[in-house]
Coordinates of C-alpha atoms in Angstrom, one line a residue:
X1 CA 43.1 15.7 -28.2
X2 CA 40.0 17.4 -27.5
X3 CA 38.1 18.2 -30.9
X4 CA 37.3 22.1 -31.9
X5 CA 33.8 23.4 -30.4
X6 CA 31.1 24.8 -32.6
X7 CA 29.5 26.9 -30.1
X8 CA 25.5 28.1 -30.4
X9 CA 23.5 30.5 -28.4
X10 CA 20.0 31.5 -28.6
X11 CA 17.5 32.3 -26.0
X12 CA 14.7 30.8 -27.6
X13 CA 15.1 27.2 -26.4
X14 CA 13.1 25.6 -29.1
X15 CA 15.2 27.8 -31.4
X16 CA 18.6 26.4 -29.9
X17 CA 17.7 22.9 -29.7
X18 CA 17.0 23.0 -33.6
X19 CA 20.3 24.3 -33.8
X20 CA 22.1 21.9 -31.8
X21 CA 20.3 19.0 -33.5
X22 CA 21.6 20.4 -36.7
X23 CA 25.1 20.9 -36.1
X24 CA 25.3 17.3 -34.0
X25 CA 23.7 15.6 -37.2
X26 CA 26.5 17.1 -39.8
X27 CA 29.5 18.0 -37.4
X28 CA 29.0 15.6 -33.9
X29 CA 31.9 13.4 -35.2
X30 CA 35.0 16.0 -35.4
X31 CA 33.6 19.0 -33.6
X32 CA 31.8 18.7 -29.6
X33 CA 29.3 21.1 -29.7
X34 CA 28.4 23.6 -27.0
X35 CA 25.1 25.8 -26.0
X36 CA 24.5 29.0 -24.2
X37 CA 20.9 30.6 -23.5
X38 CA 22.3 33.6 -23.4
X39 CA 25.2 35.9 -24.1
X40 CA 26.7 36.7 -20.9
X41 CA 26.7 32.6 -20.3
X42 CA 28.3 32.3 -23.0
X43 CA 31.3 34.7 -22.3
X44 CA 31.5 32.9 -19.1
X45 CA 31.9 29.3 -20.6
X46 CA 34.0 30.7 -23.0
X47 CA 37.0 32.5 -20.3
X48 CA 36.5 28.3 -18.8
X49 CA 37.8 27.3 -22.1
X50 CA 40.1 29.7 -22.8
X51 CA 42.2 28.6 -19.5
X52 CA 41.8 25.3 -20.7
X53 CA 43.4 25.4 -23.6
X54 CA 40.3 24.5 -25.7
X55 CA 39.8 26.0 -29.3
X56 CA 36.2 27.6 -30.2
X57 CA 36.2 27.1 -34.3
X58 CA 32.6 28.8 -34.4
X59 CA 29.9 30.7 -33.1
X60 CA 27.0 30.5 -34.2
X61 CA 24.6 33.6 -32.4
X62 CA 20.9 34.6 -32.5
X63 CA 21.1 38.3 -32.8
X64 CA 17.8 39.3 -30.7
X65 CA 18.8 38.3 -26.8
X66 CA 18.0 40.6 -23.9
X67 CA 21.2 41.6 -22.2
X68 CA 22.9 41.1 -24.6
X69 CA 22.2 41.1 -28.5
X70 CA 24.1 38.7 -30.6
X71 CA 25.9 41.4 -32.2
X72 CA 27.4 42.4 -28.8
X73 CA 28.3 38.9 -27.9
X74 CA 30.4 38.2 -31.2
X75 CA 32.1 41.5 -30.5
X76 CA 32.9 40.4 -26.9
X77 CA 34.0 37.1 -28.3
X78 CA 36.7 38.1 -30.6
X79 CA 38.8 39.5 -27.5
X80 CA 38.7 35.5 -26.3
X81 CA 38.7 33.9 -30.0
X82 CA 39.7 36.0 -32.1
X83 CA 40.4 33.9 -34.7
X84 CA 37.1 32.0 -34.5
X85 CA 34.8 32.3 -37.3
X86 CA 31.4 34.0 -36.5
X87 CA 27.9 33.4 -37.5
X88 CA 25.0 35.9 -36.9
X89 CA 20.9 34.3 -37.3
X90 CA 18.8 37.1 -37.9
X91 CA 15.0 37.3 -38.7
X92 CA 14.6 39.3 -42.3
X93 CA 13.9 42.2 -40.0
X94 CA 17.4 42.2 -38.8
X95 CA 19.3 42.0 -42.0
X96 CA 20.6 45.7 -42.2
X97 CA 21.7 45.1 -38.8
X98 CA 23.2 41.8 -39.5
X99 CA 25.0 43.7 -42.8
X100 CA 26.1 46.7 -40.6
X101 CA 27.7 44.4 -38.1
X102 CA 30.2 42.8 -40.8
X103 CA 32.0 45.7 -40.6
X104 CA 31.3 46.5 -37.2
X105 CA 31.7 43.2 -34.9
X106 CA 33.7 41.7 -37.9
X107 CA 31.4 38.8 -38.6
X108 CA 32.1 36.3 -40.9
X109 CA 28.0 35.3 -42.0
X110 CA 25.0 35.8 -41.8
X111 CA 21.7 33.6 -41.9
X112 CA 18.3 34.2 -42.2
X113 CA 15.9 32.2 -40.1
X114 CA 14.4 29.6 -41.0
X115 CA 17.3 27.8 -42.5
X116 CA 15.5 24.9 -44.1
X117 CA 16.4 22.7 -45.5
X118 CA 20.2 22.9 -43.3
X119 CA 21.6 20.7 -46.6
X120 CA 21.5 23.8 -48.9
X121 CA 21.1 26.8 -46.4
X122 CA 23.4 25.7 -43.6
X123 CA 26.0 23.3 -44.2
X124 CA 27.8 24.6 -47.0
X125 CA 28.0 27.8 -45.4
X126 CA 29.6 26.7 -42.1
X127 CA 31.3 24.1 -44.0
X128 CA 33.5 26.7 -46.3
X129 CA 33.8 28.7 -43.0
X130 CA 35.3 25.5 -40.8
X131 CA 37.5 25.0 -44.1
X132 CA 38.9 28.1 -44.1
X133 CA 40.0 28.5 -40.1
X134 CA 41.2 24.6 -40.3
X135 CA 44.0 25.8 -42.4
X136 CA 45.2 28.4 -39.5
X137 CA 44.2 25.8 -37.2
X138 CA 47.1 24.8 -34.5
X139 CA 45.6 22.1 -32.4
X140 CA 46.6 23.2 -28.7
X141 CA 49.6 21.1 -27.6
X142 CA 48.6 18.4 -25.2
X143 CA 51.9 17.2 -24.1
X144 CA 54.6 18.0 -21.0
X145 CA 55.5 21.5 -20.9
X146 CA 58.6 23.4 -19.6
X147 CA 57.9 27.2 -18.9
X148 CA 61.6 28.3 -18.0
X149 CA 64.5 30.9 -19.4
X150 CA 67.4 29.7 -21.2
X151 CA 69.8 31.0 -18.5
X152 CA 68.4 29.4 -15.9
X153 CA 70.7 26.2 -14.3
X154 CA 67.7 24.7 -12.8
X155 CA 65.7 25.1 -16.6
X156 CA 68.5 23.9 -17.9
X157 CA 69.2 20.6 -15.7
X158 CA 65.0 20.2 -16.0
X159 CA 65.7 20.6 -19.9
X160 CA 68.5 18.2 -20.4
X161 CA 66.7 15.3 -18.2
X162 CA 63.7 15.4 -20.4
X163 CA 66.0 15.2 -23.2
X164 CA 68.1 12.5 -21.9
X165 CA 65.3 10.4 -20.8
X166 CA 63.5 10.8 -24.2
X167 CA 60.5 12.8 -22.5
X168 CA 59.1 14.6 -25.0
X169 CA 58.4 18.4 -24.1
X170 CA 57.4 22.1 -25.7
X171 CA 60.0 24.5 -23.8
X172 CA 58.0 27.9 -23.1
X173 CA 60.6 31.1 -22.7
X174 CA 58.5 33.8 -20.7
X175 CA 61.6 36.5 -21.5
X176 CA 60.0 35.1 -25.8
X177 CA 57.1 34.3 -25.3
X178 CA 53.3 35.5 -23.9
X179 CA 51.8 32.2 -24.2
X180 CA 54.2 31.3 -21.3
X181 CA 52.9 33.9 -18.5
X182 CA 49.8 32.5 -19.9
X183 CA 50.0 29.0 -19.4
X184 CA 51.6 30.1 -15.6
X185 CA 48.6 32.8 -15.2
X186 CA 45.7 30.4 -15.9
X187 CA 47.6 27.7 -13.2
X188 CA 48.0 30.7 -11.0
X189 CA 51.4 29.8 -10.6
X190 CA 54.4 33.2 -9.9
X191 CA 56.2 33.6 -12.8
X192 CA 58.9 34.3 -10.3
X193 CA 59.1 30.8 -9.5
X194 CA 61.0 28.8 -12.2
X195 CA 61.7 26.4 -14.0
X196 CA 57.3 25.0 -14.0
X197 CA 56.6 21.5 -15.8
X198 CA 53.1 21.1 -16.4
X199 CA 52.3 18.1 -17.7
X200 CA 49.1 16.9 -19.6
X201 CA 46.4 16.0 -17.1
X202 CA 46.7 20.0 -15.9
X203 CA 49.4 19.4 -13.1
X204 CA 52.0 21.6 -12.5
X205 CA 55.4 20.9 -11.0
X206 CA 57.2 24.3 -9.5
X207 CA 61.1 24.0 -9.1
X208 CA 60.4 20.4 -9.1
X209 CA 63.6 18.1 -7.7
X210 CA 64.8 15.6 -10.0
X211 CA 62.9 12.8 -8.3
X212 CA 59.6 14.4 -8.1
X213 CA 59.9 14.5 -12.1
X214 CA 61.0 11.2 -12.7
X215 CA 57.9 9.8 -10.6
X216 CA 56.0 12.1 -12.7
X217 CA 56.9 11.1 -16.0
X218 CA 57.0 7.6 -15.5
X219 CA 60.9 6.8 -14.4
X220 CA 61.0 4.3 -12.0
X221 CA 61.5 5.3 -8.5
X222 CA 60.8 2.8 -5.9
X223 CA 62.2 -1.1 -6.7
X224 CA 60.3 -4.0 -6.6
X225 CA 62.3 -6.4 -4.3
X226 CA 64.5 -6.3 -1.2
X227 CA 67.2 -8.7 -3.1
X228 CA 68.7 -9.2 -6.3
X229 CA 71.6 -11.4 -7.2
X230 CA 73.4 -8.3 -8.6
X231 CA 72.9 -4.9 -8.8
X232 CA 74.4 -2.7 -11.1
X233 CA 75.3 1.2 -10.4
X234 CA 75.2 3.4 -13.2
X235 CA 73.5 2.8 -16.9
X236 CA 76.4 3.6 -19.0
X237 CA 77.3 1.6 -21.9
X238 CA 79.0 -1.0 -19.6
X239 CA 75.8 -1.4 -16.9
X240 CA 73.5 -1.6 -19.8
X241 CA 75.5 -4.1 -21.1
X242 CA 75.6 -5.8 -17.6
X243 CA 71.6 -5.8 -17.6
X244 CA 71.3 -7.3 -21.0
X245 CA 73.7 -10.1 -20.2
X246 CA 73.0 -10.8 -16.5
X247 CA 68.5 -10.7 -16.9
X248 CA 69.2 -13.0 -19.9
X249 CA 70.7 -15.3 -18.1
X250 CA 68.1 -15.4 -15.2
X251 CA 70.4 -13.5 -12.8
X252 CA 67.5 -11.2 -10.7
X253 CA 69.2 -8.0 -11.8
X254 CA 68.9 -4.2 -10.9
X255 CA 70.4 -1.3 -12.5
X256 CA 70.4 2.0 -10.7
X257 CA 71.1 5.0 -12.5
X258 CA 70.3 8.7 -11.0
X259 CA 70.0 10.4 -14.6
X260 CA 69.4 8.9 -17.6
X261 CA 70.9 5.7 -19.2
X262 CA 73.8 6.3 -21.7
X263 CA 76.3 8.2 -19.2
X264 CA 78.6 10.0 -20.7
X265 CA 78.6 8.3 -24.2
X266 CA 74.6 8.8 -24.2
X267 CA 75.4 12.5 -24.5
X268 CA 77.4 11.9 -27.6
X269 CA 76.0 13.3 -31.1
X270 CA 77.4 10.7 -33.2
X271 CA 79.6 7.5 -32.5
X272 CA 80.4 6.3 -36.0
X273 CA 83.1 4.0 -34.9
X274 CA 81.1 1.5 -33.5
X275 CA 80.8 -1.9 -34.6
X276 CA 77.6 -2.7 -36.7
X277 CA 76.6 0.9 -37.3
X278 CA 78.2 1.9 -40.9
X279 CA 76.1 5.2 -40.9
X280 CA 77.1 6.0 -37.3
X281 CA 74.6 6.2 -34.9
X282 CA 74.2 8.5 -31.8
X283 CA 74.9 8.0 -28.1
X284 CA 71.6 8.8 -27.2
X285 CA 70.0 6.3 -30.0
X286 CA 72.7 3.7 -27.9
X287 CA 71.0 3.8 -25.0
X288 CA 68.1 4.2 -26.0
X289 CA 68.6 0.4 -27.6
X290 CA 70.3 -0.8 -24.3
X291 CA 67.5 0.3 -22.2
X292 CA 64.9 -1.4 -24.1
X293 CA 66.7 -4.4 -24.4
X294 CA 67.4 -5.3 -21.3
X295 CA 63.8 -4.4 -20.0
X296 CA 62.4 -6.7 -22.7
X297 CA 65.4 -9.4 -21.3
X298 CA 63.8 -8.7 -17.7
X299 CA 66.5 -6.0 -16.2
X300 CA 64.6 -4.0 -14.0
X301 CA 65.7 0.1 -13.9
X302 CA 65.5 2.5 -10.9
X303 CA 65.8 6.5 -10.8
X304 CA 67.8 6.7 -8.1
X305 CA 71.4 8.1 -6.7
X306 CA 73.5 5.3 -5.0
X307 CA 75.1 7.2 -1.7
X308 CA 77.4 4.3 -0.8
X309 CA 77.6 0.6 -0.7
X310 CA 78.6 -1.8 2.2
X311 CA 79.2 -5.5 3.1
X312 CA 77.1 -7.4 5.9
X313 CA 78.1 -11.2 6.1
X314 CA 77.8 -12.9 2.6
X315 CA 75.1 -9.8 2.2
X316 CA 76.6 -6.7 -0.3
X317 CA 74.2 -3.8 0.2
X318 CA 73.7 -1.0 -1.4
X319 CA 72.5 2.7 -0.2
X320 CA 69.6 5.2 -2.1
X321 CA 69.6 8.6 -1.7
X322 CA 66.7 9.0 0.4
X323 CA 67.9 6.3 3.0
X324 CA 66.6 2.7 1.5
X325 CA 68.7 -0.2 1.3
X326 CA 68.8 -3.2 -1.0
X327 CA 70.4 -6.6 -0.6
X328 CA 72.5 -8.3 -3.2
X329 CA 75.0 -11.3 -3.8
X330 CA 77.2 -9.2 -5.8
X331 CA 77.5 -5.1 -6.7
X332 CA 78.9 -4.1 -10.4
X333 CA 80.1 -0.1 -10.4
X334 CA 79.7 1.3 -13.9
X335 CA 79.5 4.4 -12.7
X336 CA 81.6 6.0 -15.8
X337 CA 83.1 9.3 -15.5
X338 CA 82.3 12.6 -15.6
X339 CA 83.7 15.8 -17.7
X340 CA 86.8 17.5 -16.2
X341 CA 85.6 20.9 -15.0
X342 CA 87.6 24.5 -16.0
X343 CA 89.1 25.8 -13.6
X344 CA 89.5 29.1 -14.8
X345 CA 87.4 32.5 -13.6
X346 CA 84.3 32.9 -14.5
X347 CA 83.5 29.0 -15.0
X348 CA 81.5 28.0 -12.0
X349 CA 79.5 30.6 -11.9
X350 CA 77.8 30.4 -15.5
X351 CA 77.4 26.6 -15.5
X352 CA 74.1 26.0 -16.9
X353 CA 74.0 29.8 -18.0
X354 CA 75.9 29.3 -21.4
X355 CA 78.9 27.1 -20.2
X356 CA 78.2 23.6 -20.3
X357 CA 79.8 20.1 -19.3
X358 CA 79.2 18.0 -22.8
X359 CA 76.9 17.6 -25.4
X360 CA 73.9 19.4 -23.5
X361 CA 71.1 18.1 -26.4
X362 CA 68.7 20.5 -25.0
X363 CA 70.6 23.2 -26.2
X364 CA 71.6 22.7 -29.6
X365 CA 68.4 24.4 -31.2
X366 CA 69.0 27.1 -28.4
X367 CA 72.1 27.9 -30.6
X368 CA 70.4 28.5 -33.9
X369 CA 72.5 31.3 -36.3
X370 CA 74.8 31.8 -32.8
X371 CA 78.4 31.4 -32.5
X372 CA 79.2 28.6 -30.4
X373 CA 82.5 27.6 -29.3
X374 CA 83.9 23.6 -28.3
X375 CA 86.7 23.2 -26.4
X376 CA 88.7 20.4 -26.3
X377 CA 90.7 18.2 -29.0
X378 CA 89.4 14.2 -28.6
X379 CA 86.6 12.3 -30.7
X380 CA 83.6 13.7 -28.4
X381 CA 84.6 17.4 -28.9
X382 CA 84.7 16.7 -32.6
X383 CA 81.6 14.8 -32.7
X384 CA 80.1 17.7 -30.3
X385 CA 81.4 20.1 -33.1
X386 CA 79.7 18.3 -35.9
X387 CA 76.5 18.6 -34.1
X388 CA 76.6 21.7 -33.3
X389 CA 77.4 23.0 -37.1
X390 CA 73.9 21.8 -38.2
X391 CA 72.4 24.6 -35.5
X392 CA 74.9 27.1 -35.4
X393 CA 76.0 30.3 -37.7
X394 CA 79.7 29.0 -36.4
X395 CA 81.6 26.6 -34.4
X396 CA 84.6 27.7 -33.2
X397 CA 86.9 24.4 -31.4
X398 CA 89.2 25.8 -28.7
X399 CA 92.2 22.8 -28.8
X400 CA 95.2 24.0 -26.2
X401 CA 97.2 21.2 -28.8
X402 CA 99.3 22.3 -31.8
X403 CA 97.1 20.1 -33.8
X404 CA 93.8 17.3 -33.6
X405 CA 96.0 14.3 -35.1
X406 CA 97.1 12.9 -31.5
X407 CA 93.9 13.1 -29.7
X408 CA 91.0 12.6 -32.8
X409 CA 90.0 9.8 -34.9
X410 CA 91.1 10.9 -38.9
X411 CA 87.5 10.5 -40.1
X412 CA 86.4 13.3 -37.5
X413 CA 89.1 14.8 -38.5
X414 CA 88.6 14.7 -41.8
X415 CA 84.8 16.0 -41.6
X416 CA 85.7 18.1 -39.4
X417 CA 87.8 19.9 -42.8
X418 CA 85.2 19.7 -44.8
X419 CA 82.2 21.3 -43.0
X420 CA 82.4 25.5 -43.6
X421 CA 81.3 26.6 -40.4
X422 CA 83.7 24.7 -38.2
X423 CA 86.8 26.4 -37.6
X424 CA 89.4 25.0 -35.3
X425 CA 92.2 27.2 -33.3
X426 CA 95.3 25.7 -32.2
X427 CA 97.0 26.6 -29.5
X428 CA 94.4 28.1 -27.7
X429 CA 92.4 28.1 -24.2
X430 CA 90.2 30.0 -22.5
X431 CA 91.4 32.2 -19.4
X432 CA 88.5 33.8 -18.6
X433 CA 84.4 33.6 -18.7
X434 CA 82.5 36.8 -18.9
X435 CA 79.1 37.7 -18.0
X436 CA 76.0 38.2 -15.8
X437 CA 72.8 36.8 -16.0
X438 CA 74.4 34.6 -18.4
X439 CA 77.5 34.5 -20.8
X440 CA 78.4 36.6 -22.6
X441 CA 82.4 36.7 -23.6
X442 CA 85.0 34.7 -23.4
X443 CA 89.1 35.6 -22.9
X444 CA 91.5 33.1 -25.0
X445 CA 95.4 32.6 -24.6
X446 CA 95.9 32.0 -28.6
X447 CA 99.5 31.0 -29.4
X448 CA 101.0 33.3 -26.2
X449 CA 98.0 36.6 -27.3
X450 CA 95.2 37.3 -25.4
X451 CA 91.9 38.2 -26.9
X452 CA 88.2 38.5 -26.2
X453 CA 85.5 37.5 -28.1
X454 CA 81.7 37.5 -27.9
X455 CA 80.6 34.1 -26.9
X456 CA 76.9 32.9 -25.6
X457 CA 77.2 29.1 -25.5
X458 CA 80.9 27.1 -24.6
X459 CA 80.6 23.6 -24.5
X460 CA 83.4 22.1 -22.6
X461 CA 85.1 18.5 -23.4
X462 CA 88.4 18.6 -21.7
X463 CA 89.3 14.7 -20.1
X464 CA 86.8 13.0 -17.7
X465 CA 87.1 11.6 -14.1
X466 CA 85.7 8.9 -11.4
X467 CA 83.2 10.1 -8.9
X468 CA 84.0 7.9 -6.3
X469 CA 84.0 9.6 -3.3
X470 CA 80.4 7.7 -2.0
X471 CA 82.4 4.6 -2.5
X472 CA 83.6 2.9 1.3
X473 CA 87.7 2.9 1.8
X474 CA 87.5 -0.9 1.9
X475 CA 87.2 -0.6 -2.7
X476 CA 90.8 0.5 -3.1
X477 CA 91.6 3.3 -5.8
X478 CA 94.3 4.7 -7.7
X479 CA 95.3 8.3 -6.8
X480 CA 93.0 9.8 -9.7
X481 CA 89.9 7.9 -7.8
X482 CA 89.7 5.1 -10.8
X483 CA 88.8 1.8 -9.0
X484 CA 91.2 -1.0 -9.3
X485 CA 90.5 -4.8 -10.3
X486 CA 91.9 -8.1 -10.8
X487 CA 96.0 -7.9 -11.4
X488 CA 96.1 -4.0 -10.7
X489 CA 95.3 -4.8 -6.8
X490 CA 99.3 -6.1 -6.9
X491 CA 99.5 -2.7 -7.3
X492 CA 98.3 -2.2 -3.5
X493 CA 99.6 -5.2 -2.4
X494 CA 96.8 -7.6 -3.0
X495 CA 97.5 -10.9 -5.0
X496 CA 94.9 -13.4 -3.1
X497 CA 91.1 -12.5 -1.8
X498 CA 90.3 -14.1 1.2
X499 CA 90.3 -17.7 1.3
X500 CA 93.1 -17.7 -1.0
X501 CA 91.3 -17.5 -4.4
X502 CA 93.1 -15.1 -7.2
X503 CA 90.9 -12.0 -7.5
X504 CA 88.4 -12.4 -10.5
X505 CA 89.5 -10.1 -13.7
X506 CA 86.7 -7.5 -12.8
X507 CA 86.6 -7.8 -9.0
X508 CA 87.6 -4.9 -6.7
X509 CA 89.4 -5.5 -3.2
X510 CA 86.1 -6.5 -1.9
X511 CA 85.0 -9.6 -3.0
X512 CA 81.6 -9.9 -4.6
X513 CA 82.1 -6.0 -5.7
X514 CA 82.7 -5.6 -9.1
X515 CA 83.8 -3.1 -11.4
X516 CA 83.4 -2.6 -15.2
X517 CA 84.3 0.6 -17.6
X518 CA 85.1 4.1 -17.8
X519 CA 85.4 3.8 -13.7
X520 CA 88.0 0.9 -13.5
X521 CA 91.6 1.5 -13.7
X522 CA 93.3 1.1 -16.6
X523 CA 90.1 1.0 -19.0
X524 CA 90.3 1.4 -22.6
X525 CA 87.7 4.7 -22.7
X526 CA 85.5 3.5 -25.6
X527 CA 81.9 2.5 -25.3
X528 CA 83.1 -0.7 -27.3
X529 CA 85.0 -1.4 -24.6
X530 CA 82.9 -0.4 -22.0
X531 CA 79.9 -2.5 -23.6
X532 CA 82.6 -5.3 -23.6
X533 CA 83.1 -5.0 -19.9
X534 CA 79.7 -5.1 -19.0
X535 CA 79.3 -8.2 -20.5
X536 CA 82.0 -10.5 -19.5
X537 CA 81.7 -8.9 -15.9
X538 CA 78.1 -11.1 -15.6
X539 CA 80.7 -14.2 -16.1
X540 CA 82.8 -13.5 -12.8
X541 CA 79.8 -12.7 -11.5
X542 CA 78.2 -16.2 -12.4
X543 CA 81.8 -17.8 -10.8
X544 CA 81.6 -15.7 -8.1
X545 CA 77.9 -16.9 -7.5
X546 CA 79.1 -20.2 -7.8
X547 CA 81.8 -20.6 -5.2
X548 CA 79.1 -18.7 -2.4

């Protein structure tokens, strides 16, 4: 962090020197100190800092300059600094001047000059002075920053992969806040043009694509070999597990994941079910484990989208976004699932404006003293609800069930009962979304009666599906898109792979293709089970490795 500047001008060379010698000798180690023969110089140097960023904690002025007296300068200088504290040198000549312009350019001191010995006629003035604006002092933030509205789906999506991908950020609202035109004015960037990351070194990403932030930030974008002996799509709780268990046992392993690791369960507030955990911990905190893990076992990670995935001799290759391909001996899809959209008016069109798919971390403190409603009845709408009362005014769960016991673990429920500002409506759903620029109402069906209510922020938890559309015809899948393994190929007809070998418990209808989680058929959906998966998955994978 760049210290605070104690700046000193003075015409009289000989006269400034002394004064820079001074304040180097008692103040060089926490302050950088700065000269200026002249007032208007000064000014200029001071509009460079000012779109830096940089904090002026003094100035320290001769009063007799020509252009410019010193009085003139410190009144010019509180428009830039305002809260700087200012010091006027004056000869005895000047001191009803010097008095007069306490009032007048709101100085802070004065001193006579000579001001020898600095021990007893300097220092303990500037020193009570620095004292005093240290405790207002608010050292300029130095890390990323996110100048973007709350309403915005492209601030939001640039919000929550920050968030999800422990980036740490200051989010700057320009409809809340002038420091964000600002930060945009001094870039020279159109305020027009959101969401704006700028980031530390005094770049600035406009609109930035999801890519161009990762290899920004430090995410892994390009992979380090041509081949691996198994690549894993999808970070989840089961691929995570996959990369512990498969790097640790020397396998060259891979683990692509477009978003942030976690999936679906890294978006959870609170998993207090899991074993080893007694105080719960949080889906995020998870993955944040798994990750680090299996990067210190030797797992390597890539920010990347996986487009599709195909089979060249004993070669399984798999397909990036932006047209690269990497070769493997075998391919493990943990690709999880994704939240079941509403289909109901209004949905769609405020997605990222208010109605959200999940957790959305980056919003919680959005929702300070607001009403916010959860809709759904299972264990991540309740956790979702739990996290949410800590922020809120209100929480309002929308559950189309008569009751939670069917679909929620008792201890959620049970908390659930005994937290204020969560109330729960049974027998209710939303019909309708209402707003503009962003949300603003909802319409509910409770019990058979309509009714409206204000609403800002839904957050929507209603079952989850596969995405596997990228995946080739050849990986056979039930009729909800859920990929089938081991004994469930019977269920298309399958009972040997080629060769005449029973099917591995985790293979797909492609041999040397793999499956493990949320995304296989049939799957228990609990990240305990999912981690479980993961890990016994690397065992066919080793058998499969050793029959090719």
């Amino acid at each position: 962090m760049p210290r605070p500047i104690l700046f000193a001008i003075d015409d009289d060379t000989s006269v400034l020197e002394a004064v820079v010698q001074d304040l180097r000798r008692n103040y060089g180690q926490n302050y950088r100190i700065l000269r200026a023969a002249s007032g208007q110089a000064a000014i200029d140097t001071c509009s460079q800092l000012k779109g830096r960023g940089e904090s002026v904690a003094l100035f320290l002025s001769d009063q007799r300059m020509p252009g410019m007296t010193g009085v003139d300068f410190l009144s010019r200088a509180i428009d830039l600094y305002p809260d700087a504290k200012r010091v006027l040198l004056t000869a005895y000549a000047d001191t009803e001047a010097a008095i007069r312009a306490i009032n007048t350019a709101k100085i802070h001191y004065y001193l006579n000059k000579p001001w020898d010995p600095p021990e007893e006629k300097l220092y303990p003035v500037l020193d009570d002075l620095l004292a005093n604006w240290h405790e207002g002092y608010k050292p300029p933030y130095e890390g990323l920053q996110v100048v973007g509205t709350r309403w915005g789906m492209a601030d939001h999506n640039v919000r929550e992969f920050l968030t999800r991908n422990h980036v740490g950020y200051r989010w700057l609202d320009p409809q809340h806040t002038s420091e964000a035109l600002d930060l945009l004015k001094s870039r020279g960037i159109d305020d027009a043009k959101l969401p704006v990351v700028v980031f530390n070194d005094g770049t600035a990403m406009v609109q930035p694509t999801q890519q161009d932030l990762a290899a920004k930030v430090g995410l892994k974008t390009q992979v380090e070999r041509d081949f691996y002996d198994v690549v894993v799509v999808g970070a989840g709780p089961a691929g995570l597990a996959a990369g512990v268990y498969g790097a640790s046992e020397g396998l060259r392993t891979l683990i692509v994941e477009p978003e942030a690791p976690g999936g679906q369960a890294g978006s959870s507030s609170r998993i207090e079910n899991y074993l080893g955990f007694p105080q719960g911990l949080s889906g995020d905190e998870l993955a944040k484990r798994g990750f680090i893990q299996a990067q210190r076992l030797g797992a390597e990670f890539v920010t990347e989208r996986v487009t599709g995935i195909r089979v060249e001799n004993q070669y399984r290759i798999v397909v990036l976004s932006d047209g690269r391909e990497i070769s493997a001996s075998v391919i493990l899809i943990a690709t999880g699932v994704s939240w079941c959209r509403l289909n109901v008016p209004g949905a769609e069109e405020l997605v990222g404006r208010g109605v959200y798919y999940g957790a959305a971390q980056s919003e919680a403190a959005s929702c300070k003293d607001e009403s916010v409603f959860v809709v759904g009845g299972a264990n991540s709408a309740g956790q979702a609800a739990m996290h949410f009362s800590k922020y809120a005014k209100n929480v309002t769960m929308l559950v189309r069930a008569n009751s939670l016991e069917k679909s929620m673990s008792k201890y959620l429920i049970d908390q659930i009962a005994s937290t204020p500002n969560i109330v729960v409506d049974t027998c209710t759903e939303i019909i309708q979304f209402g707003g503009d620029d962003h949300l603003r109402c909802i319409q509910v069906n409770c019990d058979g009666k309509v009714e409206s209510r204000e609403a800002s922020s839904v957050f929507i938890f209603i079952g989850a599906a596969p995405k596997t559309d990228w995946l080739p015809k050849e990986v056979l899948r039930d009729d909800r898109g859920f990929v089938l393994a081991g004994p469930d190929l019977r269920r298309v007809g399958i009972d040997k792979m080629p060769g005449g070998r029973d099917p591995f418990l985790l293979e797909t209808s492609v041999p040397g293709i793999f499956v493990a989680g949320d995304v296989r058929h049939g799957s228990v959906k609990r990240a305990a089970s999912a981690v479980g998966e993961g890990s016994i998955a690397i065992q066919f994978v080793h058998q499969y490795l050793a029959e090719f």
